[in-house]
Coordinates of C-alpha atoms in Angstrom, one line a residue:
Chain T
G1 CA 97.9 89.2 97.8
A2 CA 97.5 92.9 98.5
V3 CA 94.4 94.5 96.9
V4 CA 94.2 98.0 95.4
S5 CA 90.9 99.4 94.3
Q6 CA 90.0 102.4 92.1
H7 CA 86.8 104.4 91.9
P8 CA 85.1 105.0 89.6
S9 CA 85.9 102.2 87.1
R10 CA 84.4 104.3 84.3
V11 CA 83.6 108.0 84.0
I12 CA 82.3 110.2 81.3
C13 CA 82.5 113.9 81.7
K14 CA 82.1 117.0 79.7
S15 CA 85.0 119.1 78.4
G16 CA 86.0 121.7 80.9
T17 CA 84.9 119.9 84.0
S18 CA 87.1 118.2 86.6
V19 CA 87.1 114.6 87.5
K20 CA 88.4 112.9 90.7
I21 CA 89.7 109.3 90.7
E22 CA 90.3 107.5 94.0
C23 CA 92.9 104.8 94.6
R24 CA 92.8 102.8 97.8
S25 CA 95.0 100.1 99.3
L26 CA 92.4 97.8 101.0
D27 CA 94.5 95.5 103.2
F28 CA 97.8 97.2 103.6
Q29 CA 99.4 100.6 104.3
A30 CA 101.0 102.0 101.1
T31 CA 104.1 103.9 101.6
T32 CA 104.1 105.1 98.1
M33 CA 101.5 105.3 95.4
F34 CA 102.0 105.8 91.7
W35 CA 99.7 107.1 88.9
Y36 CA 99.9 105.8 85.3
R37 CA 98.1 106.7 82.1
Q38 CA 97.6 104.3 79.2
F39 CA 96.4 105.1 75.7
P40 CA 94.9 102.4 73.5
K41 CA 97.5 99.8 72.3
K42 CA 100.2 101.6 74.2
S43 CA 102.2 100.8 77.3
L44 CA 101.7 102.3 80.7
M45 CA 103.2 105.8 81.2
L46 CA 104.2 106.9 84.7
M47 CA 102.7 110.2 85.5
A48 CA 103.7 110.8 89.1
T49 CA 104.8 109.3 92.4
S50 CA 103.2 110.3 95.7
N51 CA 104.2 109.6 99.2
E52 CA 101.8 110.1 102.1
G53 CA 101.9 113.6 103.5
S54 CA 104.2 115.1 100.9
K55 CA 103.9 116.6 97.5
A56 CA 103.8 114.4 94.5
T57 CA 106.7 114.1 92.2
Y58 CA 105.7 114.5 88.6
E59 CA 107.4 112.9 85.5
Q60 CA 108.7 115.2 82.9
G61 CA 106.0 116.5 80.6
V62 CA 103.1 115.9 83.1
E63 CA 101.4 119.1 84.1
K64 CA 101.1 119.2 87.9
D65 CA 98.4 121.9 87.8
K66 CA 96.3 119.8 85.5
F67 CA 96.7 116.5 87.3
L68 CA 96.3 117.2 91.0
I69 CA 97.4 114.4 93.3
N70 CA 96.6 114.2 96.9
H71 CA 97.9 111.4 99.2
A72 CA 96.2 112.2 102.5
S73 CA 96.6 108.9 104.2
L74 CA 98.5 105.6 103.9
T75 CA 95.5 104.0 102.2
L76 CA 94.2 106.7 99.9
S77 CA 95.5 108.7 97.0
T78 CA 93.4 110.8 94.6
L79 CA 94.0 112.1 91.1
T80 CA 92.0 115.0 89.9
V81 CA 92.0 115.8 86.2
T82 CA 91.2 119.5 86.1
S83 CA 89.5 121.2 83.2
A84 CA 89.4 118.0 81.3
H85 CA 89.7 117.9 77.5
P86 CA 89.0 115.1 75.0
E87 CA 92.8 114.4 74.7
D88 CA 92.7 113.6 78.4
S89 CA 90.5 110.6 77.6
S90 CA 92.6 107.6 78.7
F91 CA 92.9 104.6 81.0
Y92 CA 94.3 105.8 84.4
I93 CA 95.9 103.2 86.7
C94 CA 97.2 103.6 90.2
S95 CA 99.5 101.3 92.1
A96 CA 100.8 101.1 95.6
T97 CA 103.8 99.6 97.2
Q98 CA 104.2 97.8 100.5
A99 CA 107.9 98.2 101.0
A100 CA 109.2 95.8 103.6
G101 CA 112.8 95.0 103.8
V102 CA 114.1 94.0 100.4
S103 CA 110.7 93.0 99.1
Y104 CA 109.2 95.7 96.9
E105 CA 106.2 94.5 95.2
Q106 CA 103.9 97.0 93.5
Y107 CA 100.2 96.2 93.4
F108 CA 98.0 97.8 90.7
G109 CA 94.4 98.9 90.8
P110 CA 92.0 97.8 88.1
G111 CA 92.1 101.1 86.3
T112 CA 89.6 103.9 85.5
R113 CA 88.4 104.6 82.0
L114 CA 88.0 108.3 81.5
T115 CA 86.1 109.6 78.5
V116 CA 85.9 113.4 78.0
T117 CA 83.2 114.5 75.5
Chain C
D1 CA 116.5 102.1 85.3
A2 CA 118.0 99.8 82.7
K3 CA 116.2 99.4 79.4
T4 CA 114.8 96.0 78.5
T5 CA 113.9 94.6 75.1
Q6 CA 111.3 92.0 74.4
P7 CA 109.8 90.5 71.3
P8 CA 106.5 92.4 70.5
S9 CA 104.4 89.2 70.2
M10 CA 104.5 85.5 70.6
D11 CA 102.0 82.6 70.2
C12 CA 101.8 79.5 72.3
A13 CA 99.6 76.4 72.2
E14 CA 97.3 75.8 75.1
G15 CA 98.9 73.3 77.6
R16 CA 102.4 73.9 76.3
A17 CA 105.1 75.9 78.1
A18 CA 105.4 79.6 77.2
N19 CA 108.9 80.9 77.3
L20 CA 109.1 84.7 77.1
P21 CA 112.6 86.2 76.7
C22 CA 113.9 89.5 77.9
N23 CA 117.2 91.2 77.3
H24 CA 118.5 93.6 79.9
S25 CA 122.2 93.9 78.9
T26 CA 122.8 97.2 80.8
I27 CA 121.3 96.0 84.1
S28 CA 123.3 97.1 87.1
G29 CA 124.3 94.8 90.0
N30 CA 121.6 96.0 92.4
E31 CA 118.7 96.0 89.9
Y32 CA 116.1 93.3 90.1
V33 CA 114.2 91.8 87.1
Y34 CA 110.5 92.1 87.6
W35 CA 107.7 90.6 85.4
Y36 CA 104.2 91.8 85.3
R37 CA 101.3 91.0 82.9
Q38 CA 98.3 93.0 81.8
I39 CA 95.2 91.3 80.6
H40 CA 93.1 93.5 78.3
S41 CA 91.6 96.6 80.1
Q42 CA 92.8 95.6 83.5
G43 CA 95.6 96.8 85.8
P44 CA 99.0 95.0 85.6
Q45 CA 99.4 91.9 87.7
Y46 CA 102.7 91.0 89.5
I47 CA 104.1 87.7 88.4
I48 CA 107.6 87.2 89.8
H49 CA 110.9 88.9 90.4
G50 CA 114.6 87.9 90.9
L51 CA 118.1 89.3 91.3
K52 CA 120.6 86.5 90.5
N53 CA 119.1 83.2 91.2
N54 CA 116.3 81.4 89.4
E55 CA 112.9 81.8 91.0
T56 CA 109.7 79.9 91.0
N57 CA 106.3 80.5 92.4
E58 CA 102.8 79.3 91.8
M59 CA 102.4 81.3 88.6
A60 CA 105.7 81.0 86.8
S61 CA 109.5 80.4 86.8
L62 CA 112.1 83.0 86.2
I63 CA 115.5 82.0 84.7
I64 CA 118.2 84.6 84.8
T65 CA 121.5 84.0 82.9
E66 CA 124.7 84.0 84.9
D67 CA 125.8 87.3 83.5
R68 CA 122.3 88.7 84.2
K69 CA 122.1 90.2 80.8
S70 CA 118.9 88.3 79.9
S71 CA 116.1 86.3 81.5
T72 CA 113.2 84.1 80.5
L73 CA 109.8 83.9 82.1
I74 CA 108.3 80.4 81.9
L75 CA 104.6 79.7 82.1
P76 CA 104.8 75.9 82.4
H77 CA 101.3 75.0 81.2
A78 CA 99.8 78.0 79.4
T79 CA 96.0 78.4 79.4
L80 CA 93.8 80.7 77.4
R81 CA 93.6 82.9 80.4
D82 CA 97.3 83.6 80.2
T83 CA 96.7 85.6 77.0
A84 CA 98.0 89.1 78.0
V85 CA 100.8 91.6 77.5
Y86 CA 103.9 90.6 79.5
Y87 CA 106.3 93.2 80.8
C88 CA 109.9 92.6 81.8
I89 CA 111.3 95.5 83.9
S90 CA 114.7 96.0 85.5
F91 CA 114.2 97.9 88.7
Y92 CA 116.1 99.1 91.7
N93 CA 114.3 98.3 94.9
Q94 CA 113.9 100.7 97.7
G95 CA 112.4 103.7 96.0
G96 CA 112.8 103.1 92.3
K97 CA 110.1 103.6 89.7
L98 CA 108.7 100.9 87.5
I99 CA 109.1 102.0 83.9
F100 CA 107.1 99.9 81.5
G101 CA 108.4 99.1 78.0
Q102 CA 106.3 97.8 75.2
G103 CA 106.1 94.2 76.5
T104 CA 105.3 91.0 74.7
E105 CA 101.8 90.3 73.6
L106 CA 101.3 86.5 74.3
S107 CA 98.5 84.8 72.5
V108 CA 97.6 81.3 73.8
K109 CA 95.7 79.4 71.2
P110 CA 93.5 76.3 71.6

């Protein structure tokens, strides 16, 4: 099946700094990529949807100036957490779709564990 | 997207079939039923999806009731590696968003 990678898998940063997380579709071109956040013992929460070459669409309550999303190509999307605070510590997961006809499978990356100290 | 409800947890003996139910009573005619699972600290993994007919692949079978208000995911011979949280999601293809509920935490026991 299609493979999605994320880098880094774990990152620790100091409060006030910015962190960039990369999401890549390795063997297919992703028309759309999604970013999720997951707190311990909780379900995945959709943060934003991004299409290549256009601005991301953010879910209600997600600050677009704090979580910057860039989708520069059909295989790469980045999420930058700006001025990170301890409450931003979470598991960030991206996914990518390979829409073809009526098939719409969404493939997930392995996740990035962010810890803000 | 329609809301789904699942039991919060289930146990299953290793080697036996695991039957995970899902209610989606408000599903619309063009929404599919998708199943994903998430093993601890990993990204979700696609399992199967269907619209009206029952579906089977190498991982599981999906049984959808005739009125489409509920479905069951069947893992025919559960192994310890199937221990995970299983998510049932009703979803409109072609541009919709996957909205995850709380899922069912399946524990496969020896």
